Amino acid sequence: MPDALYLWALTLAAFGLFGRRVYGYVKVLRGARSENRWDHIGQRLKLVLVQVLGQRKLIEEPLIGVAHFVIFWAFVIFAASFFWNLVRGLFPFLPIPFADEVGWMRVALEVSGVLGLVALAAAAARRYFFPPDRLEKSRDASLILGLIAIVLLSSLAGQRFGWRAMWWVHMITVLGFLAYLPYSKHLHLLAAPFGVFFGSLQRGSAPPSSPGASRREEFTWRQLFSGLACAECGRCDRSCPSFLGGFALSPKMLMHHMKELVRGDGDGHGEANFVGDVVKREEIWACTTCLACMERCPVMNEHVPVLIEMRRRLVGEGDMDKSLQEALKNLNRYGNSFGAPPRARAKWTQQLGFPIKDARKEPVQYLWFVGDYASYDPRVNAATCAAARVFQKAGLDFGILGDGEQNSGNDVRLAGEEGLYESLQEKNLKVFGRARFQEIITTDPHSFQVLKHQYPASNGARTVRHYTQLLSDLILEGKFPLARKLKMKVTYHDPCYLGRYNAIFNAPRRVLAALGLELVEMPRNRTYSLCCGGGGGRIWMEDPPVFKERPAVSRVNEAAALDVRTLVVVCPKDLVMFQDAIKTTGLEDRLEVKELSELVEQAMG
Amino acid sequence: MHILVLLKMAPDVVEDLEIAPGGKALDLDCLRMILSESDDHALEQALLLKERHGAKITALALDAPEVDDALFTAAAKGADRVMKVVGMDPGFTTREAARYFSQAIAEEPGLLPADLILTGVQAIDDLDGLVAPIVADGLRMPYLGIVTGVALEASAQAARAIKEYPAGVRGEFLVQLPAVLGIQAAEKPPRYVPVAKVRAAMKSVKIECSQALTLADGGLPLVGVVEMKRNEPAGHAEMLEGKPDQVSGQLCGILAERGLF
Amino acid sequence: MTGNICVLAEQWRGQITEVTYETLALGREVADQAGVPLTAILPGSHCRELARFLGAADAVVYIDHPLLAETVPQTCAEAVAQAMAGERPRALLVPLTNISLGIGTLIGVRLGAPVVNFCRDIRVADGRLLADCVMYGGKIEATVEAGAPSGPGPAILGIWPGARQAEKGRAEREVPVTDAAVVLEDTGAIRLCRYIEPEAGDVDLTKQEVLVAVGRGLQDRANLPLAEELARALGGAVCGSRPVIDQGWLPLSRQVGKSGLTVKPKLYVALGISGAPEHIEGMKDAALIVAVNSDPQAPIFSVAHYGIVGDAVETMPALTAAVEARKAAGQHA
């Protein structure tokens, strides 16, 4: 009987400490901005199934992924056993055996315990002897690894040799662990499943409209929660083009700062401003919003929305790069970042030799949303004209909006200028309303993303397709006139807003295959594609004084290392960024960048 | 401290300028108006002074297309009061503009006293004079132009103004207040104001209107445009045509001929 | 002075300015056309000896007053207006420079005379005084008639620098000088405390034979190295127009134009510079001017000898490559 009393005392103490801390976090989260994450419960449960129980993203890095999978499941089994034993211990009169007195549970415990210990040894070996870049090597982590080992060992020893003392070691360690958990980095054990459940179902969706955030009550609760769910595994840093290029940003540190913010270690109420002093301006502006960090994050943290909130705050104070200011001013007044006259928007069509319909004046099936770079940048001119000739030769009934089109606002929004985004969207919706068309096609992935997902469905709930999707569909239907096969090897760059944002990987590859091109993949392809560095408004900003390597340079080097001479892109900004990078690296003789439409035109004969 | 900023809209030269039938004026239908660049700097200089010393800023503009946007933007940036002069005959000249400003300053309550009156030193359409010196003369205030920086003296009775001279030389002037300064450039480029703030200003700020009176003496010494035409600069230079590498090659040939290598 | 053509002579830091000679050259032509004398008006303090540099004029009116030692617009305008009171000159030409800006307007207001700004050229036709004006940042040329024949005072004409060559207006001789007495009130409202000399830059632009100048068309500071590479290939230095300096992309010591330096290199390559009169003022005398601008209407093409309609950022590397290639070929030849 005194055993039960001791257990009661220990349990109440552990749960008390645990509850106090958790209550503190919940209070902070309740004080944050609201954001509805209770929709589509089914989809959310499925996420938990795949990402938590199945550990899908962790297994992307197979060695540690499998180890983590084993430890996770051992942990689940041991947790079940622990609570079973706890209940049994607290209420000795219950007519049930202890967990380890049940045969199948014993087997489960022993098998998972042994596997768990092996996995722990592997994890420890990795941590101490072969640590990957950006793994946070804290004493905290060693403590947790040790605690888990004790939990497993004590239980196994207790079972195997029937030592009563071991039962106590086990129970005390677990209760201590429980009490300590919310104070440690391994809070992710507790928070990650919730992070996944409350994750964003729409990849890359902009955070809810706000004037930006710096203090903790100005972030949404899910943004703050990112800090709690983070395990500091460093997958985000290892995939971040800005981090890899030596820019100031580390997504992992960003999450760490969010954790500090939730804990109250620097919440902007004191001397330092969270945005500006704790998280520095150059970090906030270094993000290319490519979504690689979020794609890799096992706990579905939301680095990009957090950065956008911070950018909104800086933009609200006019605190930004002069080049960016200039671009935003131009976008506001002229509808394009170049500060070029709106009337010159369709000037590129003059060299085509055939007229393109004005969708405002006559009905068309496809409304081609051309975008700023394709319309104004002389370096993209040839590709834009090629696309026009391809559409023409394919017999598509298409038109453009001429000077009625404005920048779609995708990167304006990602740069944190929400008001300007709304204004651009309004102007475009107005001109959509005056035009007659069935479907929007665009050659610009940035425009595609925002038109498809962020413009209200009131634009007629029409389909929006990237032109590679349209071409791929026409090819599959046998309705696309290709005259000859281009016998050459190429590599292909997945643009962020088509790839990670929209999971469109196959359509462009189908078109490449149909042209007779042999595709040699770069090591970083599909969701692993490395951003060109131009997204999220970066293309309008100046580079910082110190960095290692522009992402675009790293990318063209990656392409040049393959046995190909052509890097195919399907995004006007990629064309500009990579052409520049090829010039700065002096790779002109070894690699050329081609927009897919130029190759399609060749193949049409 | 009260700073009065005078704002004038000017044709936006980013757009192609067209000549109206008759050939004596710009075609207003093809024209967009934008806040004169140096007036934008004058506003910025006022805002910088407000940040440093605390001040009330009144922005006074002459009615023109898109002037409301300019005034709401000024309010969003920090102007405390915004007003426009309305009811002028269109096509007024700069000297008339200066007199409309002077009239409003004299008639509208609260515009005077002003410690500083800032405006752009010169606009691209100031064909018959400059606003700042005329307003200064009318108010019997001292005037200094081509100013690129202003600092208030501790007494707030005077200001130190930096004026640009040729060849990168600048002059530091001590100016007794009140004074009129023609701003060439503010100490920092005009700030960015987010669209949301301008929109908020549109909802919360009221643009006051000041009715222009007919100019008393029926007119100013005549300056008449006989003919206006687009500058066709291409006629002067020999134009090289082709792709960048082609024209570069051609040009190198020319440079080599002239012994420039 | 009645019926005369007058020129306001600028003196700054003890010297007659270059633009004064340019304006005198123009005034001389107009006076000869109209068959009237040319009078130079020289305000100043203890600088009567400068009058002999104004030999292009038939006569000089010297206004001496301690308050005229430095050019303060209101004081100077008051002095000139007093000197002209009762006289009826046909026109007064005032240089449009940082020194004199605003003086023309103020004289016009005081005398009730018409003012025409932005003049590039002036002529007398059928007794009408016509001015060709460069307006709207150089995009528009307007022919303007200054002053009704019955107008009360002289037409005040603001003359852009570069209207004529300074050489044609430079003549040192003994000119008849008349002294004009004026009464000026010392309000002490505006006082020059000191001159701030430009910080010496790393490069003296005025000594360079080749200058590569960049303007707004550079688009981004990150593109600056492209200009530097071109300058290196051509053996020159990089300079810029006002917007580039204001953005902080280049230091003040690299500014060419009205408020910056006046340069006369053998080759001036203007990249992405539209050619506002304020910039042209600083580089128009370069021996060979090449302009690259995406706007075929850009006024820079009106002073350039060779023009390329194209994107500056795109043209720079192509030009650098071509220059390097040509140099390499030259070495082998």
CSV table of N, CA and C in Angstrom, one decimal, chain A residues 315-318 320 322 324-326 328-329 332-334 339-343 417-420 422-424 426, chain B residues 9 12 14-18 30-35 40 66 77 189-199:
chain,number,residue,atom,x,y,z
A,315,VAL,N,7.8,46.3,-43.8
A,315,VAL,CA,7.2,47.1,-44.9
A,315,VAL,C,6.3,48.2,-44.3
A,316,GLY,N,5.6,47.9,-43.3
A,316,GLY,CA,4.7,48.8,-42.6
A,316,GLY,C,5.4,50.0,-42.1
A,317,GLU,N,6.7,49.8,-41.7
A,317,GLU,CA,7.5,50.9,-41.2
A,317,GLU,C,8.4,51.5,-42.3
A,318,GLY,N,8.2,51.0,-43.5
A,318,GLY,CA,9.0,51.5,-44.7
A,318,GLY,C,10.5,51.1,-44.5
A,320,MET,N,13.1,49.0,-45.5
A,320,MET,CA,13.5,48.0,-46.5
A,320,MET,C,14.5,48.6,-47.4
A,322,LYS,N,16.4,49.9,-50.7
A,322,LYS,CA,15.9,50.9,-51.6
A,322,LYS,C,15.5,50.4,-52.9
A,324,LEU,N,14.1,47.5,-53.4
A,324,LEU,CA,12.8,47.0,-53.2
A,324,LEU,C,11.7,48.1,-53.2
A,325,GLN,N,12.0,49.2,-52.5
A,325,GLN,CA,11.1,50.3,-52.4
A,325,GLN,C,10.8,50.8,-53.8
A,326,GLU,N,11.8,50.9,-54.6
A,326,GLU,CA,11.7,51.4,-56.0
A,326,GLU,C,10.7,50.5,-56.8
A,328,LEU,N,8.5,48.4,-55.6
A,328,LEU,CA,7.1,48.5,-55.1
A,328,LEU,C,6.4,49.8,-55.5
A,329,LYS,N,7.2,50.9,-55.5
A,329,LYS,CA,6.6,52.1,-56.0
A,329,LYS,C,6.2,52.0,-57.4
A,332,ASN,N,3.1,49.9,-57.8
A,332,ASN,CA,1.9,50.6,-57.4
A,332,ASN,C,1.4,51.6,-58.5
A,333,ARG,N,2.4,52.2,-59.1
A,333,ARG,CA,2.0,53.3,-60.0
A,333,ARG,C,1.8,52.7,-61.4
A,334,TYR,N,2.7,51.9,-61.9
A,334,TYR,CA,2.7,51.4,-63.3
A,334,TYR,C,2.2,50.0,-63.4
A,339,GLY,N,9.1,50.0,-63.7
A,339,GLY,CA,8.8,51.4,-63.9
A,339,GLY,C,8.7,51.8,-65.3
A,340,ALA,N,8.2,50.8,-66.1
A,340,ALA,CA,8.0,51.0,-67.5
A,340,ALA,C,6.5,51.5,-67.8
A,341,PRO,N,6.3,52.2,-68.8
A,341,PRO,CA,4.9,52.6,-69.0
A,341,PRO,C,3.9,51.4,-69.3
A,342,PRO,N,2.8,51.4,-68.6
A,342,PRO,CA,1.8,50.4,-68.8
A,342,PRO,C,1.5,50.1,-70.3
A,343,ARG,N,1.5,51.2,-71.1
A,343,ARG,CA,1.1,51.1,-72.5
A,343,ARG,C,2.2,50.3,-73.3
A,417,GLU,N,4.1,43.2,-48.8
A,417,GLU,CA,3.3,44.4,-49.1
A,417,GLU,C,1.9,44.0,-49.4
A,418,GLU,N,1.2,43.6,-48.3
A,418,GLU,CA,-0.2,43.0,-48.5
A,418,GLU,C,-1.1,44.0,-49.1
A,419,GLY,N,-1.1,45.3,-48.8
A,419,GLY,CA,-2.0,46.3,-49.3
A,419,GLY,C,-1.8,46.4,-50.8
A,420,LEU,N,-0.5,46.4,-51.2
A,420,LEU,CA,-0.3,46.5,-52.7
A,420,LEU,C,-0.7,45.3,-53.4
A,422,GLU,N,-3.3,43.4,-52.6
A,422,GLU,CA,-4.7,43.5,-52.7
A,422,GLU,C,-5.1,44.5,-53.8
A,423,SER,N,-4.4,45.6,-53.9
A,423,SER,CA,-4.7,46.6,-55.0
A,423,SER,C,-4.4,46.0,-56.4
A,424,LEU,N,-3.3,45.3,-56.5
A,424,LEU,CA,-3.0,44.7,-57.8
A,424,LEU,C,-4.0,43.6,-58.2
A,426,GLU,N,-7.1,43.5,-57.2
A,426,GLU,CA,-8.4,44.2,-57.5
A,426,GLU,C,-8.3,44.7,-59.0
B,9,MET,N,1.4,69.0,-59.1
B,9,MET,CA,1.5,67.8,-59.9
B,9,MET,C,2.1,68.2,-61.3
B,12,ASP,N,3.8,63.0,-65.9
B,12,ASP,CA,4.7,61.8,-65.7
B,12,ASP,C,5.4,61.5,-67.0
B,14,VAL,N,7.4,59.1,-67.6
B,14,VAL,CA,7.6,57.7,-67.9
B,14,VAL,C,6.7,57.3,-69.0
B,15,GLU,N,5.5,57.9,-69.0
B,15,GLU,CA,4.6,57.7,-70.2
B,15,GLU,C,5.1,58.6,-71.4
B,16,ASP,N,4.8,58.1,-72.6
B,16,ASP,CA,5.1,58.9,-73.7
B,16,ASP,C,4.2,60.2,-73.7
B,17,LEU,N,4.9,61.3,-73.9
B,17,LEU,CA,4.1,62.5,-74.0
B,17,LEU,C,3.6,62.8,-75.4
B,18,GLU,N,2.4,63.2,-75.6
B,18,GLU,CA,1.8,63.4,-76.9
B,18,GLU,C,1.4,64.9,-77.0
B,30,CYS,N,-3.7,61.9,-73.0
B,30,CYS,CA,-2.7,60.8,-73.0
B,30,CYS,C,-1.7,61.0,-71.8
B,31,LEU,N,-2.1,61.8,-70.9
B,31,LEU,CA,-1.1,62.2,-69.9
B,31,LEU,C,-1.5,61.7,-68.5
B,32,ARG,N,-0.5,61.3,-67.7
B,32,ARG,CA,-0.8,61.0,-66.3
B,32,ARG,C,0.0,62.0,-65.5
B,33,MET,N,-0.6,62.5,-64.4
B,33,MET,CA,0.1,63.4,-63.6
B,33,MET,C,0.7,62.7,-62.4
B,34,ILE,N,1.9,63.2,-62.0
B,34,ILE,CA,2.5,62.7,-60.8
B,34,ILE,C,3.1,63.8,-60.0
B,35,LEU,N,3.2,63.6,-58.7
B,35,LEU,CA,3.8,64.6,-57.8
B,35,LEU,C,5.2,65.0,-58.4
B,40,ASP,N,8.2,66.0,-53.9
B,40,ASP,CA,8.2,64.8,-53.1
B,40,ASP,C,9.4,64.8,-52.1
B,66,GLU,N,-5.2,63.0,-60.1
B,66,GLU,CA,-4.4,62.2,-59.2
B,66,GLU,C,-3.8,63.0,-58.0
B,77,LYS,N,2.1,59.3,-44.9
B,77,LYS,CA,3.5,59.4,-44.5
B,77,LYS,C,3.7,60.2,-43.3
B,189,PRO,N,16.3,59.6,-49.7
B,189,PRO,CA,15.3,59.5,-50.7
B,189,PRO,C,13.9,59.4,-50.1
B,190,PRO,N,12.8,59.9,-50.8
B,190,PRO,CA,11.5,59.8,-50.2
B,190,PRO,C,11.2,58.4,-49.8
B,191,ARG,N,10.5,58.3,-48.6
B,191,ARG,CA,10.3,57.0,-48.0
B,191,ARG,C,9.2,56.3,-48.7
B,192,TYR,N,9.1,55.0,-48.5
B,192,TYR,CA,8.0,54.2,-49.0
B,192,TYR,C,6.9,54.1,-48.0
B,193,VAL,N,5.7,54.3,-48.5
B,193,VAL,CA,4.6,54.2,-47.6
B,193,VAL,C,3.7,53.1,-48.1
B,194,PRO,N,3.5,52.1,-47.2
B,194,PRO,CA,2.7,50.9,-47.7
B,194,PRO,C,1.3,51.3,-48.1
B,195,VAL,N,0.8,50.6,-49.1
B,195,VAL,CA,-0.5,50.9,-49.7
B,195,VAL,C,-1.6,50.8,-48.7
B,196,ALA,N,-1.5,49.9,-47.7
B,196,ALA,CA,-2.5,49.8,-46.7
B,196,ALA,C,-2.7,51.1,-45.9
B,197,LYS,N,-1.5,51.7,-45.7
B,197,LYS,CA,-1.6,53.0,-44.9
B,197,LYS,C,-2.2,54.1,-45.7
B,198,VAL,N,-2.0,54.1,-47.1
B,198,VAL,CA,-2.6,55.1,-47.9
B,198,VAL,C,-4.1,54.9,-48.0
B,199,ARG,N,-4.5,53.6,-48.0
B,199,ARG,CA,-5.9,53.3,-48.1
B,199,ARG,C,-6.6,53.7,-46.8
